[in-house]
mmCIF file of C-alpha atoms in Angstrom:
data_model
loop_
_atom_site.group_PDB
_atom_site.id
_atom_site.type_symbol
_atom_site.label_atom_id
_atom_site.label_comp_id
_atom_site.label_asym_id
_atom_site.label_seq_id
_atom_site.Cartn_x
_atom_site.Cartn_y
_atom_site.Cartn_z
ATOM 1 C CA MET A 11 -15.089 -4.443 -12.261
ATOM 2 C CA GLN A 12 -15.888 -4.378 -15.992
ATOM 3 C CA ALA A 13 -18.917 -2.760 -17.560
ATOM 4 C CA LEU A 14 -20.150 -4.670 -20.609
ATOM 5 C CA LYS A 15 -23.121 -4.585 -22.957
ATOM 6 C CA LEU A 16 -24.512 -7.558 -24.838
ATOM 7 C CA LYS A 17 -27.216 -8.110 -27.424
ATOM 8 C CA LEU A 18 -29.169 -11.254 -26.622
ATOM 9 C CA PRO A 19 -32.403 -12.653 -28.032
ATOM 10 C CA THR A 20 -35.558 -11.516 -26.315
ATOM 11 C CA VAL A 21 -36.532 -13.912 -23.581
ATOM 12 C CA GLY A 22 -39.725 -12.295 -22.378
ATOM 13 C CA SER A 23 -40.756 -9.401 -20.203
ATOM 14 C CA GLN A 24 -39.522 -11.088 -17.045
ATOM 15 C CA ALA A 25 -36.047 -11.725 -18.429
ATOM 16 C CA GLY A 26 -32.947 -11.849 -16.267
ATOM 17 C CA VAL A 27 -29.622 -13.533 -16.872
ATOM 18 C CA GLU A 28 -27.015 -14.889 -14.508
ATOM 19 C CA VAL A 29 -23.545 -16.067 -15.496
ATOM 20 C CA CYS A 30 -21.402 -18.045 -13.071
ATOM 21 C CA GLN A 31 -17.741 -18.885 -13.330
ATOM 22 C CA VAL A 32 -15.934 -21.011 -10.776
ATOM 23 C CA ASN A 33 -12.241 -21.577 -10.217
ATOM 24 C CA GLU A 34 -10.528 -23.213 -7.278
ATOM 25 C CA GLU A 35 -10.084 -19.960 -5.368
ATOM 26 C CA LEU A 36 -12.969 -17.717 -6.273
ATOM 27 C CA THR A 37 -16.581 -18.145 -7.268
ATOM 28 C CA GLU A 38 -17.740 -15.219 -9.340
ATOM 29 C CA ALA A 39 -21.396 -14.465 -9.836
ATOM 30 C CA VAL A 40 -22.454 -11.832 -12.336
ATOM 31 C CA THR A 41 -26.072 -10.841 -12.620
ATOM 32 C CA PHE A 42 -27.774 -9.009 -15.394
ATOM 33 C CA SER A 43 -31.150 -7.361 -15.506
ATOM 34 C CA ALA A 44 -32.824 -7.092 -18.868
ATOM 35 C CA MET A 45 -34.050 -3.730 -20.045
ATOM 36 C CA GLN A 46 -36.798 -4.010 -22.638
ATOM 37 C CA ASP A 47 -36.321 -1.935 -25.770
ATOM 38 C CA PRO A 48 -39.864 -0.983 -26.853
ATOM 39 C CA GLY A 49 -38.665 -0.326 -30.379
ATOM 40 C CA SER A 50 -37.213 -3.754 -30.864
ATOM 41 C CA SER A 51 -39.105 -7.007 -31.027
ATOM 42 C CA SER A 52 -36.085 -9.153 -31.632
ATOM 43 C CA SER A 53 -33.614 -8.253 -28.924
ATOM 44 C CA ASN A 54 -33.003 -6.772 -25.523
ATOM 45 C CA GLU A 55 -29.979 -4.695 -24.624
ATOM 46 C CA LEU A 56 -28.572 -5.996 -21.378
ATOM 47 C CA SER A 57 -26.486 -3.693 -19.206
ATOM 48 C CA CYS A 58 -23.961 -5.997 -17.628
ATOM 49 C CA LEU A 59 -21.622 -5.804 -14.664
ATOM 50 C CA ALA A 60 -18.798 -8.327 -14.666
ATOM 51 C CA LEU A 61 -16.437 -9.018 -11.817
ATOM 52 C CA ALA A 62 -12.979 -9.561 -13.296
ATOM 53 C CA ASP A 63 -11.087 -12.643 -12.248
ATOM 54 C CA GLU A 64 -7.457 -12.675 -11.157
ATOM 55 C CA SER A 65 -6.158 -12.773 -14.734
ATOM 56 C CA GLY A 66 -7.890 -9.462 -15.450
ATOM 57 C CA SER A 67 -10.513 -10.904 -17.768
ATOM 58 C CA GLY A 68 -14.136 -11.086 -16.777
ATOM 59 C CA PRO A 69 -16.324 -14.127 -17.178
ATOM 60 C CA LEU A 70 -17.727 -12.699 -20.436
ATOM 61 C CA ALA A 71 -14.315 -12.254 -22.039
ATOM 62 C CA SER A 72 -14.599 -15.394 -24.163
ATOM 63 C CA GLY A 73 -18.300 -14.954 -24.895
ATOM 64 C CA TYR A 74 -21.287 -16.903 -23.649
ATOM 65 C CA SER A 75 -24.506 -18.116 -25.152
ATOM 66 C CA PRO A 76 -27.656 -19.666 -23.662
ATOM 67 C CA GLY A 77 -26.087 -23.067 -24.212
ATOM 68 C CA ALA A 78 -22.740 -22.177 -22.683
ATOM 69 C CA GLY A 79 -23.271 -21.106 -19.133
ATOM 70 C CA ILE A 80 -26.131 -18.577 -19.205
ATOM 71 C CA ARG A 81 -29.164 -19.385 -17.106
ATOM 72 C CA TYR A 82 -32.361 -17.383 -17.118
ATOM 73 C CA ARG A 83 -33.975 -16.268 -13.895
ATOM 74 C CA PRO A 84 -37.030 -14.212 -13.068
ATOM 75 C CA GLU A 85 -36.189 -10.488 -13.208
ATOM 76 C CA PRO A 86 -36.836 -9.656 -9.499
ATOM 77 C CA ARG A 87 -34.325 -12.233 -8.347
ATOM 78 C CA ALA A 88 -31.823 -11.126 -10.993
ATOM 79 C CA LYS A 89 -32.063 -7.532 -9.788
ATOM 80 C CA GLU A 90 -31.596 -8.645 -6.204
ATOM 81 C CA ARG A 91 -28.464 -10.585 -7.154
ATOM 82 C CA LEU A 92 -27.138 -7.579 -9.119
ATOM 83 C CA ASN A 93 -27.572 -5.353 -6.074
ATOM 84 C CA THR A 94 -25.750 -7.911 -3.948
ATOM 85 C CA LEU A 95 -22.830 -7.914 -6.380
ATOM 86 C CA GLN A 96 -22.654 -4.144 -6.405
ATOM 87 C CA ARG A 97 -22.656 -4.067 -2.598
ATOM 88 C CA SER A 98 -19.847 -6.636 -2.507
ATOM 89 C CA ILE A 99 -17.723 -4.349 -4.668
ATOM 90 C CA THR A 100 -18.537 -0.966 -3.138
ATOM 91 C CA GLY A 101 -19.186 -2.094 0.421
ATOM 92 C CA GLY A 102 -22.821 -0.999 0.338
ATOM 93 C CA ASN A 103 -23.365 1.768 2.857
ATOM 94 C CA ARG A 104 -19.846 1.426 4.261
ATOM 95 C CA ASP A 105 -17.328 3.968 3.049
ATOM 96 C CA VAL A 106 -14.389 1.952 1.703
ATOM 97 C CA ASP A 107 -12.747 4.861 -0.107
ATOM 98 C CA VAL A 108 -8.952 4.911 0.245
ATOM 99 C CA ALA A 109 -8.734 8.734 0.082
ATOM 100 C CA ASP A 110 -8.073 9.130 3.820
ATOM 101 C CA LEU A 111 -5.404 6.446 3.677
ATOM 102 C CA ILE A 112 -3.651 8.126 0.744
ATOM 103 C CA ASP A 113 -3.825 11.515 2.484
ATOM 104 C CA ALA A 114 -2.088 9.976 5.518
ATOM 105 C CA ILE A 115 0.965 8.772 3.541
ATOM 106 C CA GLY A 116 4.113 9.908 5.323
ATOM 107 C CA SER A 117 2.287 10.956 8.491
ATOM 108 C CA GLU A 118 2.218 9.492 11.998
ATOM 109 C CA ILE A 119 -1.468 8.560 11.650
ATOM 110 C CA PHE A 120 -0.922 6.337 8.602
ATOM 111 C CA THR A 121 -1.161 3.009 10.431
ATOM 112 C CA ASP A 122 -4.294 4.146 12.272
ATOM 113 C CA GLN A 123 -5.853 5.110 8.938
ATOM 114 C CA LEU A 124 -4.781 1.753 7.502
ATOM 115 C CA LEU A 125 -6.629 -0.146 10.234
ATOM 116 C CA SER A 126 -9.629 2.159 9.845
ATOM 117 C CA TYR A 127 -9.760 1.412 6.121
ATOM 118 C CA LEU A 128 -9.411 -2.336 6.696
ATOM 119 C CA HIS A 129 -12.151 -2.232 9.336
ATOM 120 C CA ARG A 130 -14.551 -0.489 6.933
ATOM 121 C CA SER A 131 -13.541 -2.675 4.007
ATOM 122 C CA CYS A 132 -13.515 -6.155 5.530
ATOM 123 C CA GLY A 133 -14.354 -5.848 9.221
ATOM 124 C CA ALA A 134 -10.755 -6.277 10.402
ATOM 125 C CA THR A 135 -10.338 -5.721 14.134
ATOM 126 C CA ARG A 136 -6.523 -5.881 14.212
ATOM 127 C CA CYS A 137 -3.627 -5.452 11.819
ATOM 128 C CA ALA A 138 0.169 -5.578 11.976
ATOM 129 C CA LEU A 139 2.910 -4.600 9.522
ATOM 130 C CA PHE A 140 6.264 -6.362 9.219
ATOM 131 C CA GLU A 141 9.401 -6.095 7.134
ATOM 132 C CA ILE A 142 10.770 -9.554 6.482
ATOM 133 C CA SER A 143 13.890 -11.018 4.908
ATOM 134 C CA ALA A 144 15.034 -14.579 4.446
ATOM 135 C CA ASP A 145 16.169 -14.902 8.060
ATOM 136 C CA SER A 146 14.770 -11.966 10.029
ATOM 137 C CA ILE A 147 11.566 -10.083 10.717
ATOM 138 C CA LYS A 148 11.085 -6.529 12.005
ATOM 139 C CA PRO A 149 7.811 -4.913 13.083
ATOM 140 C CA ILE A 150 7.025 -1.691 11.198
ATOM 141 C CA SER A 151 4.279 -0.765 13.624
ATOM 142 C CA GLU A 152 2.821 -2.149 16.800
ATOM 143 C CA SER A 153 -0.156 -4.483 16.562
ATOM 144 C CA LEU A 154 -3.089 -2.103 16.097
ATOM 145 C CA CYS A 155 -6.570 -2.818 17.405
ATOM 146 C CA ILE A 156 -9.918 -1.128 16.803
ATOM 147 C CA ASP A 157 -10.485 -1.497 20.547
ATOM 148 C CA LYS A 158 -8.290 1.268 22.028
ATOM 149 C CA SER A 159 -8.532 0.023 25.626
ATOM 150 C CA ASN A 160 -5.399 -0.618 27.666
ATOM 151 C CA ILE A 161 -6.179 -4.338 27.834
ATOM 152 C CA ALA A 162 -6.463 -4.624 24.039
ATOM 153 C CA SER A 163 -3.231 -2.672 23.567
ATOM 154 C CA ARG A 164 -1.396 -4.868 26.044
ATOM 155 C CA LEU A 165 -2.632 -8.041 24.363
ATOM 156 C CA GLY A 166 -1.499 -6.658 21.011
ATOM 157 C CA ARG A 167 2.008 -5.978 22.314
ATOM 158 C CA HIS A 168 2.224 -9.428 23.911
ATOM 159 C CA SER A 169 1.120 -11.213 20.733
ATOM 160 C CA MET A 170 3.569 -9.162 18.634
ATOM 161 C CA ARG A 171 6.480 -10.062 20.920
ATOM 162 C CA LEU A 172 5.519 -13.726 20.826
ATOM 163 C CA TYR A 173 5.263 -13.694 17.027
ATOM 164 C CA VAL A 174 8.583 -11.853 16.490
ATOM 165 C CA ASP A 175 10.834 -12.476 19.504
ATOM 166 C CA GLY A 176 9.358 -15.895 20.198
ATOM 167 C CA GLU A 177 10.000 -16.695 16.515
ATOM 168 C CA TYR A 178 6.511 -18.028 15.930
ATOM 169 C CA TRP A 179 6.741 -16.391 12.503
ATOM 170 C CA ARG A 180 9.166 -19.123 11.474
ATOM 171 C CA ARG A 181 6.501 -21.817 11.963
ATOM 172 C CA ASP A 182 3.689 -19.792 10.341
ATOM 173 C CA PRO A 183 2.509 -21.779 7.269
ATOM 174 C CA GLY A 184 0.402 -18.876 5.972
ATOM 175 C CA LEU A 185 3.415 -16.577 5.962
ATOM 176 C CA ARG A 186 5.589 -19.175 4.253
ATOM 177 C CA GLU A 187 2.988 -19.677 1.544
ATOM 178 C CA ALA A 188 2.546 -15.915 1.028
ATOM 179 C CA LEU A 189 6.314 -15.455 0.624
ATOM 180 C CA GLU A 190 6.566 -18.407 -1.740
ATOM 181 C CA ARG A 191 3.833 -16.953 -3.953
ATOM 182 C CA LEU A 192 5.949 -13.830 -4.480
ATOM 183 C CA ARG A 193 8.009 -15.913 -6.888
ATOM 184 C CA TYR A 194 5.103 -15.652 -9.304
ATOM 185 C CA ALA A 195 3.235 -12.446 -8.361
ATOM 186 C CA LYS A 196 3.893 -8.905 -7.153
ATOM 187 C CA THR A 197 1.364 -9.261 -4.337
ATOM 188 C CA SER A 198 0.265 -12.474 -2.633
ATOM 189 C CA PHE A 199 -2.893 -13.240 -0.670
ATOM 190 C CA VAL A 200 -3.269 -16.087 1.831
ATOM 191 C CA ARG A 201 -6.129 -16.669 4.245
ATOM 192 C CA THR A 202 -5.536 -18.656 7.436
ATOM 193 C CA HIS A 203 -8.633 -20.096 9.080
ATOM 194 C CA ILE A 204 -7.298 -20.368 12.636
ATOM 195 C CA PRO A 205 -9.402 -23.355 13.864
ATOM 196 C CA SER A 206 -8.061 -25.331 10.882
ATOM 197 C CA LEU A 207 -4.372 -24.768 11.717
ATOM 198 C CA ALA A 208 -2.602 -28.095 12.109
ATOM 199 C CA ASP A 209 0.161 -26.613 14.300
ATOM 200 C CA THR A 210 -1.364 -26.873 17.793
ATOM 201 C CA LEU A 211 1.286 -24.669 19.425
ATOM 202 C CA LEU A 212 0.783 -21.907 16.895
ATOM 203 C CA ARG A 213 -2.998 -22.187 16.968
ATOM 204 C CA GLU A 214 -3.417 -22.206 20.747
ATOM 205 C CA ASN A 215 -0.510 -20.086 22.022
ATOM 206 C CA LEU A 216 -0.529 -17.340 19.396
ATOM 207 C CA TYR A 217 -4.056 -17.050 18.056
ATOM 208 C CA GLN A 218 -6.616 -18.615 20.382
ATOM 209 C CA ARG A 219 -4.791 -17.232 23.405
ATOM 210 C CA TYR A 220 -5.356 -13.726 22.026
ATOM 211 C CA HIS A 221 -8.849 -14.490 20.722
ATOM 212 C CA ILE A 222 -7.966 -14.339 17.009
ATOM 213 C CA LEU A 223 -10.324 -16.365 14.820
ATOM 214 C CA ASP A 224 -9.399 -15.506 11.230
ATOM 215 C CA ARG A 225 -6.479 -13.957 9.364
ATOM 216 C CA ILE A 226 -5.552 -12.712 5.895
ATOM 217 C CA VAL A 227 -1.930 -12.152 4.901
ATOM 218 C CA LEU A 228 -1.049 -9.657 2.170
ATOM 219 C CA CYS A 229 2.563 -9.744 1.080
ATOM 220 C CA ALA A 230 4.495 -7.705 -1.508
ATOM 221 C CA GLY A 231 8.134 -7.513 -2.565
ATOM 222 C CA THR A 232 10.397 -10.491 -3.148
ATOM 223 C CA VAL A 233 10.950 -13.779 -1.346
ATOM 224 C CA GLY A 234 14.117 -12.372 0.256
ATOM 225 C CA SER A 235 12.770 -8.903 1.103
ATOM 226 C CA ALA A 236 9.066 -8.259 1.594
ATOM 227 C CA ILE A 237 6.484 -6.217 3.449
ATOM 228 C CA VAL A 238 3.816 -8.283 5.206
ATOM 229 C CA LEU A 239 0.395 -7.070 6.344
ATOM 230 C CA ASN A 240 -1.490 -9.302 8.784
ATOM 231 C CA ILE A 241 -5.238 -8.571 8.748
ATOM 232 C CA LEU A 242 -6.990 -10.157 11.727
ATOM 233 C CA ARG A 243 -10.514 -10.828 12.948
ATOM 234 C CA GLN A 244 -11.174 -11.500 16.629
ATOM 235 C CA GLU A 245 -13.628 -14.115 17.865
ATOM 236 C CA THR A 246 -16.233 -11.485 18.764
ATOM 237 C CA ALA A 247 -16.319 -10.294 15.111
ATOM 238 C CA GLY A 248 -16.636 -13.758 13.574
ATOM 239 C CA GLU A 249 -14.953 -15.042 10.425
ATOM 240 C CA PHE A 250 -14.350 -13.008 7.280
ATOM 241 C CA ALA A 251 -17.388 -13.182 4.999
ATOM 242 C CA GLY A 252 -17.001 -14.244 1.377
ATOM 243 C CA GLU A 253 -17.537 -10.734 0.009
ATOM 244 C CA GLU A 254 -15.015 -9.319 2.493
ATOM 245 C CA ILE A 255 -12.391 -11.830 1.400
ATOM 246 C CA SER A 256 -13.056 -10.990 -2.251
ATOM 247 C CA ARG A 257 -12.778 -7.266 -1.527
ATOM 248 C CA VAL A 258 -9.372 -7.671 0.126
ATOM 249 C CA ARG A 259 -8.209 -9.906 -2.716
ATOM 250 C CA GLN A 260 -9.251 -7.343 -5.327
ATOM 251 C CA SER A 261 -7.770 -4.348 -3.502
ATOM 252 C CA GLY A 262 -4.669 -6.109 -2.166
ATOM 253 C CA GLU A 263 -2.224 -4.766 -4.736
ATOM 254 C CA THR A 264 -3.518 -1.219 -4.223
ATOM 255 C CA ILE A 265 -3.242 -1.500 -0.425
ATOM 256 C CA MET A 266 0.340 -2.771 -0.594
ATOM 257 C CA SER A 267 1.299 -0.104 -3.127
ATOM 258 C CA ILE A 268 0.029 2.609 -0.749
ATOM 259 C CA ILE A 269 1.988 1.027 2.127
ATOM 260 C CA PHE A 270 5.178 1.007 0.036
ATOM 261 C CA LYS A 271 4.633 4.680 -0.869
ATOM 262 C CA HIS A 272 4.281 5.533 2.806
ATOM 263 C CA LEU A 273 7.409 3.628 3.835
ATOM 264 C CA ASP A 274 9.419 5.179 0.998
ATOM 265 C CA PHE A 275 8.242 8.665 1.987
ATOM 266 C CA VAL A 276 9.177 8.097 5.632
ATOM 267 C CA LYS A 277 12.602 6.780 4.635
ATOM 268 C CA ARG A 278 13.252 9.760 2.349
ATOM 269 C CA LYS A 279 12.158 12.201 5.046
ATOM 270 C CA SER A 280 14.530 10.580 7.540
ATOM 271 C CA THR A 281 17.381 10.631 5.032
ATOM 272 C CA MET A 282 16.685 14.286 4.232
ATOM 273 C CA GLY A 283 16.859 15.304 7.878
ATOM 274 C CA THR A 284 20.206 13.562 8.360
ATOM 275 C CA ALA A 285 21.593 14.902 5.089
ATOM 276 C CA LEU A 286 20.913 18.516 6.086
ATOM 277 C CA SER A 287 22.070 18.289 9.701
ATOM 278 C CA SER A 288 25.512 16.783 9.111
ATOM 279 C CA LEU A 289 28.219 18.758 7.314
ATOM 280 C CA PRO A 290 30.244 15.610 6.403
ATOM 281 C CA MET A 291 27.035 14.073 4.964
ATOM 282 C CA ILE A 292 26.389 17.201 2.888
ATOM 283 C CA MET A 293 29.968 17.140 1.577
ATOM 284 C CA THR A 294 29.757 13.442 0.711
ATOM 285 C CA THR A 295 26.425 13.886 -1.061
ATOM 286 C CA MET A 296 27.623 16.903 -3.061
ATOM 287 C CA ARG A 297 30.650 14.973 -4.324
ATOM 288 C CA SER A 298 28.323 12.223 -5.592
ATOM 289 C CA LEU A 299 26.132 14.579 -7.639
ATOM 290 C CA PRO A 300 26.735 14.878 -11.404
ATOM 291 C CA VAL A 301 27.754 18.596 -11.532
ATOM 292 C CA GLN A 302 31.453 18.826 -10.666
ATOM 293 C CA LEU A 303 32.388 21.737 -8.423
ATOM 294 C CA SER A 304 35.918 22.607 -7.399
ATOM 295 C CA ALA A 305 36.952 21.656 -3.879
ATOM 296 C CA ARG A 306 36.578 25.241 -2.598
ATOM 297 C CA GLU A 307 33.247 25.738 -4.394
ATOM 298 C CA ALA A 308 31.913 22.539 -2.812
ATOM 299 C CA ASP A 309 33.270 23.608 0.617
ATOM 300 C CA VAL A 310 31.429 26.931 0.394
ATOM 301 C CA CYS A 311 28.141 25.497 -0.930
ATOM 302 C CA ALA A 312 28.126 22.722 1.672
ATOM 303 C CA ARG A 313 28.454 25.272 4.454
ATOM 304 C CA ILE A 314 25.730 27.448 2.949
ATOM 305 C CA LEU A 315 23.434 24.414 3.017
ATOM 306 C CA TYR A 316 24.552 23.712 6.585
ATOM 307 C CA GLY A 317 23.322 27.172 7.530
ATOM 308 C CA MET A 318 26.547 29.100 7.945
ATOM 309 C CA SER A 319 26.882 32.764 6.999
ATOM 310 C CA ALA A 320 29.513 34.075 4.584
ATOM 311 C CA ALA A 321 31.496 35.482 7.506
ATOM 312 C CA GLU A 322 31.415 32.130 9.353
ATOM 313 C CA ILE A 323 32.512 30.304 6.187
ATOM 314 C CA SER A 324 35.360 32.798 5.709
ATOM 315 C CA GLU A 325 36.588 32.216 9.230
ATOM 316 C CA GLU A 326 36.287 28.400 9.122
ATOM 317 C CA LEU A 327 37.986 28.020 5.727
ATOM 318 C CA ASN A 328 40.536 30.712 6.521
ATOM 319 C CA VAL A 329 39.863 32.634 3.297
ATOM 320 C CA GLY A 330 38.771 36.205 2.704
ATOM 321 C CA LEU A 331 35.117 37.168 2.603
ATOM 322 C CA ALA A 332 35.490 38.263 -1.028
ATOM 323 C CA SER A 333 36.849 34.809 -1.887
ATOM 324 C CA VAL A 334 33.796 33.162 -0.313
ATOM 325 C CA VAL A 335 31.542 35.351 -2.468
ATOM 326 C CA THR A 336 33.590 34.474 -5.573
ATOM 327 C CA TYR A 337 33.462 30.708 -4.915
ATOM 328 C CA ARG A 338 29.714 30.933 -4.346
ATOM 329 C CA LYS A 339 29.188 32.884 -7.576
ATOM 330 C CA ARG A 340 31.235 30.381 -9.629
ATOM 331 C CA ALA A 341 29.323 27.432 -8.113
ATOM 332 C CA TYR A 342 25.954 29.035 -8.799
ATOM 333 C CA GLN A 343 26.984 29.634 -12.428
ATOM 334 C CA LYS A 344 27.943 25.979 -12.855
ATOM 335 C CA LEU A 345 24.648 24.874 -11.288
ATOM 336 C CA ASP A 346 22.685 27.457 -13.307
ATOM 337 C CA ILE A 347 21.040 28.834 -10.148
ATOM 338 C CA GLY A 348 20.866 32.256 -8.552
ATOM 339 C CA THR A 349 19.721 31.940 -4.962
ATOM 340 C CA HIS A 350 20.348 30.059 -1.729
ATOM 341 C CA HIS A 351 16.870 28.522 -2.020
ATOM 342 C CA GLU A 352 17.627 27.166 -5.493
ATOM 343 C CA LEU A 353 20.852 25.668 -4.140
ATOM 344 C CA LEU A 354 18.752 23.863 -1.544
ATOM 345 C CA MET A 355 16.311 22.643 -4.208
ATOM 346 C CA TRP A 356 19.222 21.392 -6.337
ATOM 347 C CA TYR A 357 20.655 19.492 -3.379
ATOM 348 C CA ILE A 358 17.291 17.958 -2.429
ATOM 349 C CA GLY A 359 16.775 16.969 -6.049
ATOM 350 C CA GLY A 360 20.097 15.143 -5.984
ATOM 351 C CA LEU A 361 19.092 13.291 -2.815
ATOM 352 C CA ALA A 362 15.820 12.241 -4.425
ATOM 353 C CA GLY A 363 17.590 11.004 -7.549
ATOM 354 C CA ARG A 364 16.243 13.741 -9.819
ATOM 355 C CA SER A 365 18.345 15.967 -12.030
ATOM 356 C CA ALA A 366 19.162 19.472 -10.848
ATOM 357 C CA ASN A 367 17.350 20.981 -13.825
ATOM 358 C CA GLU A 368 14.201 18.948 -13.172
ATOM 359 C CA CYS A 369 14.116 19.986 -9.532
ATOM 360 C CA ARG A 370 14.913 23.648 -10.267
ATOM 361 C CA TRP A 371 12.339 24.046 -13.009
ATOM 362 C CA ARG A 372 9.706 22.246 -10.961
ATOM 363 C CA HIS A 373 10.327 24.759 -8.175
ATOM 364 C CA ARG A 374 10.185 27.728 -10.545
ATOM 365 C CA GLY A 375 7.008 26.416 -12.119
ATOM 366 C CA ASN A 376 5.386 26.138 -8.701
ATOM 367 C CA SER A 377 6.535 29.633 -7.804
ATOM 368 C CA ASN A 378 5.001 31.098 -10.939
ATOM 369 C CA ALA A 379 1.715 29.252 -10.571
#
């Protein structure tokens, strides 16, 4: 949404202005209410709200004049239209803030928060997440439903199995179109109006059988490797309204970015657990990091990270306890660290792709705060 101010000739005390721009996918209506300036007899200052189009430029970007698309309306109607526009962007009295969704990144409740956000934002009653490649599809979560009853959950599982294992995804024209659009955009948006589907098998067996009336697909990634979010409306909820479709379209890139952050966090957390519970994995990782330790120094540090005491390391490596202490001291000097905890932070930093210095100083800064 863009906030703009214009100077236009006075058009009377009941002035109001509406600008409309239409393209093949989105009709944008922007309403202005005139605010009289008592000190000026020649002009009104109009406080304008403009809904940006997909290119990022609002309908006023190229300038308008009374002869080029501006129509005057009575002020009461203009104010009413302005309020409607504001409600379409903010959701009116519905809380469409993404704060709860962001807070849930990396947690087990993320997908529940995702559906909750979509329900508040566009009235979605179901959603499903998939990871898709050129020739395979994998569910990231089960099909979630606002209705938490056993029947609804069972229907969700059945429809998911049919879509994935029954390979209905291969004949899904909305999915194909969404993936194809990734050739030209980071995030694609495709709406499928179920009653209009030409594929009878897909329409009846997958959607109407499970009482799905309307669907929006958000897709991000590349044609060969993408994350797909199916946003569904059941028959009891009716079709997506125009303002709900616009809201999903406008927030689509943000939603998919949050989903990618969550998936990346979960993947890193899983990798971290494995990398600290396997001694061979620790050894392999340490050898790949930029600071070169001697073989014995790496052996000692790997076992410290694995949780072994100096005495246990001495016994396993068949070296004296004093030698273990010496190897540890030399390694710490090379890494410019002084404690076991800093060794752990250095190792985690290497796993995350950060430099040892960056990770160490970040930790020290946090400790001093």
